[in-house]
mmCIF file of C-alpha atoms in Angstrom:
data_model
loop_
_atom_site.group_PDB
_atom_site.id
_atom_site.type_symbol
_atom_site.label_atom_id
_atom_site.label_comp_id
_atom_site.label_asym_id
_atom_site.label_seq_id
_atom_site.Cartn_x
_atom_site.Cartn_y
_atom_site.Cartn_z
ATOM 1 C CA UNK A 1 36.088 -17.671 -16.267
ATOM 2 C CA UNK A 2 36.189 -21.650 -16.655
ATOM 3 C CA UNK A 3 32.276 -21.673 -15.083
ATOM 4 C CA UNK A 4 29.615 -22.212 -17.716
ATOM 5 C CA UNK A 5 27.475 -19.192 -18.565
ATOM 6 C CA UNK A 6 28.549 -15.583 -17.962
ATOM 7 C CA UNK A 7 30.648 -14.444 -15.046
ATOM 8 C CA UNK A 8 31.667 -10.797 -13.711
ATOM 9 C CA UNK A 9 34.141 -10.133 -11.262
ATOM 10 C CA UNK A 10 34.925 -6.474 -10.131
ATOM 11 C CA UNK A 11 37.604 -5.775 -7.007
ATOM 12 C CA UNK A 12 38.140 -1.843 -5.735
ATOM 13 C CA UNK A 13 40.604 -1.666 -3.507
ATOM 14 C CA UNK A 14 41.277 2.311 -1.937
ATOM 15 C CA UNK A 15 39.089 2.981 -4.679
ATOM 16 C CA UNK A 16 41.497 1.396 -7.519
ATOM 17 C CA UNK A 17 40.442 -1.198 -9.564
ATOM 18 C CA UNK A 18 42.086 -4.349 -8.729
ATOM 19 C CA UNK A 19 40.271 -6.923 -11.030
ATOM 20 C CA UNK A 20 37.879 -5.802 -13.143
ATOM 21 C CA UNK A 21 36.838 -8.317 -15.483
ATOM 22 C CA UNK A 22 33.229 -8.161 -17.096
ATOM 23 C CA UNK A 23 32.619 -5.614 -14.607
ATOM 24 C CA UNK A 24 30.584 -3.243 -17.092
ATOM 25 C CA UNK A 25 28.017 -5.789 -18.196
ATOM 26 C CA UNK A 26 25.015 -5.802 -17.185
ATOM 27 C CA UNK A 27 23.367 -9.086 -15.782
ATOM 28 C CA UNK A 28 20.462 -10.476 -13.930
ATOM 29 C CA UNK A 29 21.650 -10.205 -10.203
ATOM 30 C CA UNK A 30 18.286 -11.100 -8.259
ATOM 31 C CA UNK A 31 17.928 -9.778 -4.953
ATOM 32 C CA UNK A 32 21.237 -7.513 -5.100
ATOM 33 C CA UNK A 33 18.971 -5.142 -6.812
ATOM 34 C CA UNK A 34 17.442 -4.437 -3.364
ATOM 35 C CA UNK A 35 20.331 -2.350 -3.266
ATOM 36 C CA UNK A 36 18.998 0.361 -5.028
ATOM 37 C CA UNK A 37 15.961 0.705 -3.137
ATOM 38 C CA UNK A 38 18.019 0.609 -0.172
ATOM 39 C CA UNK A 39 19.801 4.078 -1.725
ATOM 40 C CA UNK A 40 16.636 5.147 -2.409
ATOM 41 C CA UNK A 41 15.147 4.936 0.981
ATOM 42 C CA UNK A 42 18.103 6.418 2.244
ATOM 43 C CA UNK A 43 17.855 9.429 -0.241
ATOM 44 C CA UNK A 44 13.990 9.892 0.751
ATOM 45 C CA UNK A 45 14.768 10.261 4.385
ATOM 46 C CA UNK A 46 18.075 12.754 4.090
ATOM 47 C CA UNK A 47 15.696 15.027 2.086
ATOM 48 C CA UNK A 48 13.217 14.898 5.161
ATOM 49 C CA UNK A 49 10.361 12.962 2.898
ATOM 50 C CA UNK A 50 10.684 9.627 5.016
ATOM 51 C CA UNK A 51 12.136 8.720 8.324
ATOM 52 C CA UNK A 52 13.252 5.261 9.795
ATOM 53 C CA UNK A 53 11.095 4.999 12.731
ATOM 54 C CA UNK A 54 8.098 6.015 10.551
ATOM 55 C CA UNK A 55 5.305 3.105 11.181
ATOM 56 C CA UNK A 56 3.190 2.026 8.493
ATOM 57 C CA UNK A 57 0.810 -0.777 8.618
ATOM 58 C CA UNK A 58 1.534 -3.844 6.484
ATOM 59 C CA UNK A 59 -0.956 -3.968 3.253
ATOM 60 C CA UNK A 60 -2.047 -7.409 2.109
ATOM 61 C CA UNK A 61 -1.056 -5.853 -1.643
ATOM 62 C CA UNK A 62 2.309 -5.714 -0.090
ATOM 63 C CA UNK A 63 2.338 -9.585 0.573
ATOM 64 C CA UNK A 64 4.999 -11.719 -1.469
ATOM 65 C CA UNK A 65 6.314 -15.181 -1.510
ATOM 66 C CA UNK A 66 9.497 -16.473 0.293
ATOM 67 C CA UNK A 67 12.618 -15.852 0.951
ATOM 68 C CA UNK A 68 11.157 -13.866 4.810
ATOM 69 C CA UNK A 69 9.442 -13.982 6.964
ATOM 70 C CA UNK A 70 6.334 -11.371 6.584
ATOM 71 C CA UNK A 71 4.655 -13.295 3.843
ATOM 72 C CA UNK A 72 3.011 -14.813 7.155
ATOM 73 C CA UNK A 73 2.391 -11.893 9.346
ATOM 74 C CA UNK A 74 -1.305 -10.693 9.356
ATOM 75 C CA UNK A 75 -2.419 -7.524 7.662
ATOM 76 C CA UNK A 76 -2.145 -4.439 9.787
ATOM 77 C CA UNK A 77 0.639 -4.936 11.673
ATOM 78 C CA UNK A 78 2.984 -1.890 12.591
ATOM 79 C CA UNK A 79 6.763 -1.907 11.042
ATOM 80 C CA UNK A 80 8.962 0.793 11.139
ATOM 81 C CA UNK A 81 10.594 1.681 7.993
ATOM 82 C CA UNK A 82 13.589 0.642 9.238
ATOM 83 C CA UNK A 83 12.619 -2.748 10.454
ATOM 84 C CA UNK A 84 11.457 -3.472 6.796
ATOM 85 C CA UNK A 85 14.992 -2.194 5.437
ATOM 86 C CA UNK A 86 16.773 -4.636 7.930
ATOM 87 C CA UNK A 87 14.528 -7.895 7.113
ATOM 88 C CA UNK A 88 15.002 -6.535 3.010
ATOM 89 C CA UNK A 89 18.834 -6.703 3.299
ATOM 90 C CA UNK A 90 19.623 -9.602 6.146
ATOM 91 C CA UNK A 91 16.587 -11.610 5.383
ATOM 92 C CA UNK A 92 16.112 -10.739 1.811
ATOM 93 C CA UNK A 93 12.607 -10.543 2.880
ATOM 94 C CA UNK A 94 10.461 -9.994 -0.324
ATOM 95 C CA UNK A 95 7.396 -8.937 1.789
ATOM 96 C CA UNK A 96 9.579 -6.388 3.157
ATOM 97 C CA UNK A 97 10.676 -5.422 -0.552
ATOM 98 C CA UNK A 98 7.620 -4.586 -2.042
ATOM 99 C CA UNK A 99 6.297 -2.694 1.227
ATOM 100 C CA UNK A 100 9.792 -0.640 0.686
ATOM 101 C CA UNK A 101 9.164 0.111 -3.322
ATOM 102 C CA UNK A 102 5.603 1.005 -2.691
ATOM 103 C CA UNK A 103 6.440 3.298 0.353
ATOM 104 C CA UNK A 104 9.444 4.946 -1.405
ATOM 105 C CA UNK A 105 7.870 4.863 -4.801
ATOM 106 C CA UNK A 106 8.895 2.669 -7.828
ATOM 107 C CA UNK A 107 9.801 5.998 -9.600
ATOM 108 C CA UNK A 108 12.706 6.620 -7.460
ATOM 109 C CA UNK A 109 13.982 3.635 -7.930
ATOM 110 C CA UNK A 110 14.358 3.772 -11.543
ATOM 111 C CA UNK A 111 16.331 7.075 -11.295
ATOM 112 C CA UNK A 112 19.362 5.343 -9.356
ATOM 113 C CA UNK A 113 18.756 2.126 -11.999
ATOM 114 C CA UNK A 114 17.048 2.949 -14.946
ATOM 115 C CA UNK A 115 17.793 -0.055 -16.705
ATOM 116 C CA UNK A 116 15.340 -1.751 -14.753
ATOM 117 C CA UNK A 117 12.301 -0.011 -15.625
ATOM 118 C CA UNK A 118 9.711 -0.531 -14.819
ATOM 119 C CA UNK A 119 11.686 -1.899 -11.394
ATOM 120 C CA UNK A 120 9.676 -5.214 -10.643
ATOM 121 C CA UNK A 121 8.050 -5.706 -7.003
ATOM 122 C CA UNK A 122 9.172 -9.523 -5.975
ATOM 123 C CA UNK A 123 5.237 -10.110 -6.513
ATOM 124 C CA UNK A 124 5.066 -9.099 -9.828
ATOM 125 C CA UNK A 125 8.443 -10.875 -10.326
ATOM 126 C CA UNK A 126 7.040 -14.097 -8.805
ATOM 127 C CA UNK A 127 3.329 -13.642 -11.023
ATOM 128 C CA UNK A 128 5.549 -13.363 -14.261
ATOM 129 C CA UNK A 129 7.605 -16.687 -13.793
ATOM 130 C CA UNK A 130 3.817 -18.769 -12.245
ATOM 131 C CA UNK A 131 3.149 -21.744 -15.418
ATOM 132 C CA UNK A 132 -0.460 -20.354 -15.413
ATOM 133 C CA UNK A 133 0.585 -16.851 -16.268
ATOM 134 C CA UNK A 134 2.742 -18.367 -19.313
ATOM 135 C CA UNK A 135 1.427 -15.907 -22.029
ATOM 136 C CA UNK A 136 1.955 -13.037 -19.637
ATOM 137 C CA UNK A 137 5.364 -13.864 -19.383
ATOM 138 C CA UNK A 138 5.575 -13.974 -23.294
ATOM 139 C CA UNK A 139 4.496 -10.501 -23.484
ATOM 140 C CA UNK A 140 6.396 -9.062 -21.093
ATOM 141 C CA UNK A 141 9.562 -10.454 -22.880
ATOM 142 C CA UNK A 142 8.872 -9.647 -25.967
ATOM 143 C CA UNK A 143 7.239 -6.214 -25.264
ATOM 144 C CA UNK A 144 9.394 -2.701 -25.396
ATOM 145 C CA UNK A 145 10.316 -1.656 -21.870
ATOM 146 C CA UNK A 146 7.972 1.892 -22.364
ATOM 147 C CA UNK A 147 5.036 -0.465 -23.095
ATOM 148 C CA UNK A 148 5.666 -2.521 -19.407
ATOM 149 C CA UNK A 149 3.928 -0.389 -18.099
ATOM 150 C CA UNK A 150 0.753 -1.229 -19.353
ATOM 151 C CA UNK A 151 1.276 -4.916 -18.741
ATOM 152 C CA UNK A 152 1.993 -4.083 -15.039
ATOM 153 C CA UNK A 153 -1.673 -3.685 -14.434
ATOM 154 C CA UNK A 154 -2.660 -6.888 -15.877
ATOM 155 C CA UNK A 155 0.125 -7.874 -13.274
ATOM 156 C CA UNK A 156 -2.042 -6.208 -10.266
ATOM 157 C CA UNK A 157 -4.902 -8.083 -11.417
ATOM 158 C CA UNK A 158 -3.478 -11.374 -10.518
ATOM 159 C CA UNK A 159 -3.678 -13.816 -7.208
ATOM 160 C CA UNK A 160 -0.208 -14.172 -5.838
ATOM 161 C CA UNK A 161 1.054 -17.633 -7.281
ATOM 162 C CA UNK A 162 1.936 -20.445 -5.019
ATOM 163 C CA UNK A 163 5.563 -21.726 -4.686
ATOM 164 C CA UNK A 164 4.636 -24.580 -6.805
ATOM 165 C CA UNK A 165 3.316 -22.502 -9.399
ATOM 166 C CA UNK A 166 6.857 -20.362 -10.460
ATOM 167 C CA UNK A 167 9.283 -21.997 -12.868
ATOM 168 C CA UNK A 168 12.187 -23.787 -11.778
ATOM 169 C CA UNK A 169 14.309 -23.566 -14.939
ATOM 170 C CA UNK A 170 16.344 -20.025 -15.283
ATOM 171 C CA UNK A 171 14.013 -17.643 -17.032
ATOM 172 C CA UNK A 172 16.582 -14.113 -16.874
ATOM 173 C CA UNK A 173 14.475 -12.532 -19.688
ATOM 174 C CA UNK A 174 12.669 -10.915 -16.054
ATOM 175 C CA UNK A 175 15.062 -10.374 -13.602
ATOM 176 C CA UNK A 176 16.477 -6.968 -12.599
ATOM 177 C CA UNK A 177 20.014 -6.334 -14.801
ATOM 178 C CA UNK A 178 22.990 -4.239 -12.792
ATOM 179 C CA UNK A 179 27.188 -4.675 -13.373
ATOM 180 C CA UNK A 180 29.279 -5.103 -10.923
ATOM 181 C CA UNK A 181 30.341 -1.203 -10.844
ATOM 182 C CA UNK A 182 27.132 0.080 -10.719
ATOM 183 C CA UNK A 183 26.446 -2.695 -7.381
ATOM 184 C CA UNK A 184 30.122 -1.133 -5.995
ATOM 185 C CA UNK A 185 28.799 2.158 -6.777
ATOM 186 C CA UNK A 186 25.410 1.742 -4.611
ATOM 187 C CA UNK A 187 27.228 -0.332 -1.987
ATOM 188 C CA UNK A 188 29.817 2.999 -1.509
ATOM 189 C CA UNK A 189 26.481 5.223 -0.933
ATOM 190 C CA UNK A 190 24.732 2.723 1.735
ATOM 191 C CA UNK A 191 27.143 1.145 3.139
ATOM 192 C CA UNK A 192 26.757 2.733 6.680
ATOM 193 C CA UNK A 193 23.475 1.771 6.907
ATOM 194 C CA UNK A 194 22.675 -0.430 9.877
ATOM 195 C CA UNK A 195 20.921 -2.544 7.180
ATOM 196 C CA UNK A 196 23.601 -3.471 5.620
ATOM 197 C CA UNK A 197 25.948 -5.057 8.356
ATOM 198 C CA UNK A 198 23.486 -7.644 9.503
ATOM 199 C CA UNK A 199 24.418 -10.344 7.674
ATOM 200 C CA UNK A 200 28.205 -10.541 6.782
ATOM 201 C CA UNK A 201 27.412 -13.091 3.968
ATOM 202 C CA UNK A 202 30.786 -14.581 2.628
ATOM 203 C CA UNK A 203 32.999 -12.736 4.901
ATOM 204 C CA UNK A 204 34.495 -13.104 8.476
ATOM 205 C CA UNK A 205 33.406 -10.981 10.951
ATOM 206 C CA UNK A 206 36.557 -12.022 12.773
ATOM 207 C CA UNK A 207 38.694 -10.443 10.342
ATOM 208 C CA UNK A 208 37.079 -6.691 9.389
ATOM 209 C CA UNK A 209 36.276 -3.861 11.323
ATOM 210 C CA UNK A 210 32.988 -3.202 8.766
ATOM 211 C CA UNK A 211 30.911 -5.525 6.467
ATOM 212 C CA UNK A 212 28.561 -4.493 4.319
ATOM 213 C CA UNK A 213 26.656 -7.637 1.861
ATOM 214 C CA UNK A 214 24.008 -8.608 0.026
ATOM 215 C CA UNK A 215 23.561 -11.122 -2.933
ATOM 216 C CA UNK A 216 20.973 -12.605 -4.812
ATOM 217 C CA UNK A 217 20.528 -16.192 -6.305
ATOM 218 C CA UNK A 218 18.045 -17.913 -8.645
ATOM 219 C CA UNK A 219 18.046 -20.667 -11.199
ATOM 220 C CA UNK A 220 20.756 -19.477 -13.165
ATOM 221 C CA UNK A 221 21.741 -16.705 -11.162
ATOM 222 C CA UNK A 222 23.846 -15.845 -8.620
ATOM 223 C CA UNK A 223 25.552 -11.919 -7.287
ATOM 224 C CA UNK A 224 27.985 -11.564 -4.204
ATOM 225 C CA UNK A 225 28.291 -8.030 -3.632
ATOM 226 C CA UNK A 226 30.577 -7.000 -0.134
ATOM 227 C CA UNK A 227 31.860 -3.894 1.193
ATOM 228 C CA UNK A 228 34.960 -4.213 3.505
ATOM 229 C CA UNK A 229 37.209 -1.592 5.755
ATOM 230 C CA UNK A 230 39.894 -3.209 7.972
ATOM 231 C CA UNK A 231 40.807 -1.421 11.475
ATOM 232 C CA UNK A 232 43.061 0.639 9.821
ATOM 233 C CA UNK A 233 40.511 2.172 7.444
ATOM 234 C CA UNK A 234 41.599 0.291 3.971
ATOM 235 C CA UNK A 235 38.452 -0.372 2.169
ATOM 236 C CA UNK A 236 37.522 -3.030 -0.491
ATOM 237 C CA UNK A 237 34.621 -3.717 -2.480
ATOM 238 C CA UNK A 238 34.037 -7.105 -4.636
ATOM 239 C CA UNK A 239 30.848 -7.835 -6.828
ATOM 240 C CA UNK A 240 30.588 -11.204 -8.651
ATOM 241 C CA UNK A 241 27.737 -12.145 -10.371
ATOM 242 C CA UNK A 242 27.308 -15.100 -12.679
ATOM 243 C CA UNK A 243 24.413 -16.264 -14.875
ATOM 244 C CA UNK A 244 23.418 -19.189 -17.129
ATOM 245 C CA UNK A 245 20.009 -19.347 -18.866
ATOM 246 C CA UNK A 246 21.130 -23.009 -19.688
ATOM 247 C CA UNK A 247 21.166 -24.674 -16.436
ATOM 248 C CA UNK A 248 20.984 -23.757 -12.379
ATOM 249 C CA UNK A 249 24.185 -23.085 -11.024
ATOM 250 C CA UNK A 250 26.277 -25.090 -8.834
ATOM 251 C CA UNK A 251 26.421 -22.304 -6.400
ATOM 252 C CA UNK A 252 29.246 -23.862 -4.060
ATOM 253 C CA UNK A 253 32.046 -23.456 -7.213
ATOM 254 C CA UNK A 254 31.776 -19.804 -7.274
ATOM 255 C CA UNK A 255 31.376 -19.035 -3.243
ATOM 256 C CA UNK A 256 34.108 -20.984 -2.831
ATOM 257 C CA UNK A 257 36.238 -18.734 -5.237
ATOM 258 C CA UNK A 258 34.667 -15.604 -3.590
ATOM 259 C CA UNK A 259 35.219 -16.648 -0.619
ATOM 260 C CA UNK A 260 38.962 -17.015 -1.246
ATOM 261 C CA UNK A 261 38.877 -13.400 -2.814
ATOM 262 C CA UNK A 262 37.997 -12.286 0.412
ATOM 263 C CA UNK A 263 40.344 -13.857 2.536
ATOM 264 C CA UNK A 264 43.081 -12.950 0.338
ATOM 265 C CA UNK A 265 42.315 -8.947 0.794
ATOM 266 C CA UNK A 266 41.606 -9.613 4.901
ATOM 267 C CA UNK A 267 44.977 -7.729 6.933
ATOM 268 C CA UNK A 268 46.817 -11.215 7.179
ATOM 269 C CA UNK A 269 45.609 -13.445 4.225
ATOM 270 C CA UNK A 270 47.479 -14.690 1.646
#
């Protein structure tokens, strides 16, 4: 509560809340939103439309900007669908992303989170926030979220922007927008995904039987979202997400606090 900006903090412990402060408000959380395609994915291959070892070739339409690595893999190279879930989640890879919303279809997606819609590829994302694409960005803030649409295929018209080209000051009027219990929610339905348990993010593998993260950060943004279970089957889940359009965030304050959080629900903290 003392950092600048907005903050959320949601614990579920056995399914109880613990904390639950902000937890209903809905703010930009950046790459946690990969979440939901994760869900999404998982929901198109239990009803038999998609499976994980299904190859497809990687598009060049599919190609993003960093964090990842496939941004720099040529076109036409075979992935799996489940290799591009597992860079997605551990990797964040953005590459991977978009090749996951255009396989499982952008449409999905917006039924498990229809606030975001239309739900953003990290390309489009990334074109939006480029200083040439300035009065782009303009309309797509100020325009009605059933008119996006139309504006997304100016958006597919566009060269992908260099690094140099996005905007370094926080810009959340586009971002993708989820609370903390609707991130818990997701993370409950995926969190047995190999996917998932990669990377532990903020947590100690040392101390749980099962971790299941993923965050997101940005100029003025930042989301820690874990899923825990001890060896005796006690289960917690903690989202935090903070924001400030004003200034980037001095990320270290609040992983430090999370980070505590966690150690304090591990079998023998404090």
């Amino acid at each position: 509560a003392e950092l600048p900006g907005e903050t959320s903090l949601l614990v579920i412990s056995g399914g109880q809340d613990v904390v639950a402060d902000n937890a209903e408000a809905e703010m930009a959380v950046g790459s946690a939103a990969k979440i939901a395609i994760m869900k999404a994915a998982a929901d198109a291959v239990q009803g038999g439309k998609l499976s994980w070892d299904q190859t497809f070739e990687l598009k060049e339409e599919w190609r993003s900007l960093p964090t990842g690595i496939l941004q720099d893999w040529p076109a036409g190279t075979p992935l799996t669908l489940s290799t591009l879930a597992n860079l997605m989640i551990s990797r964040s890879d953005n590459t991977a992303t978009d090749a996951m919303v255009q396989i499982v279809g952008r449409e999905a997606i917006e039924e498990i989170t229809p606030t975001n819609k239309p739900f953003l590829t990290t390309r489009e994302f990334f074109t939006l926030k480029a200083q040439p694409n300035a009065e782009l960005f303009r309309s797509w803030v100020d325009a009605p979220a059933d008119k996006r649409p139309e504006l997304l295929e100016r958006l597919r018209e566009l060269p992908l922007p260099s690094g140099g080209e996005i905007i370094t000051r926080p810009t959340l009027e586009v971002e993708w927008f989820m609370s903390g219990r609707e991130l818990c929610g997701l993370m409950e339905e995926v969190k047995d995904l190999p996917a998932m348990s990669i990377n532990p993010g903020m947590a100690s593998p040392d101390e749980w039987e099962k971790i299941a993260y993923k965050g997101g950060s940005e100029a003025g943004v930042l989301n820690l979202t874990t899923w825990l279970e001890d060896s005796e089957g006690n289960s917690h889940c903690v989202v935090t997400t903070w924001n400030n359009p004003q200034e980037a965030l001095d990320e270290r304050r609040l992983m430090s606090a999370y980070r505590g959080v966690l150690r304090n629900l591990a079998p023998d903290g404090d």
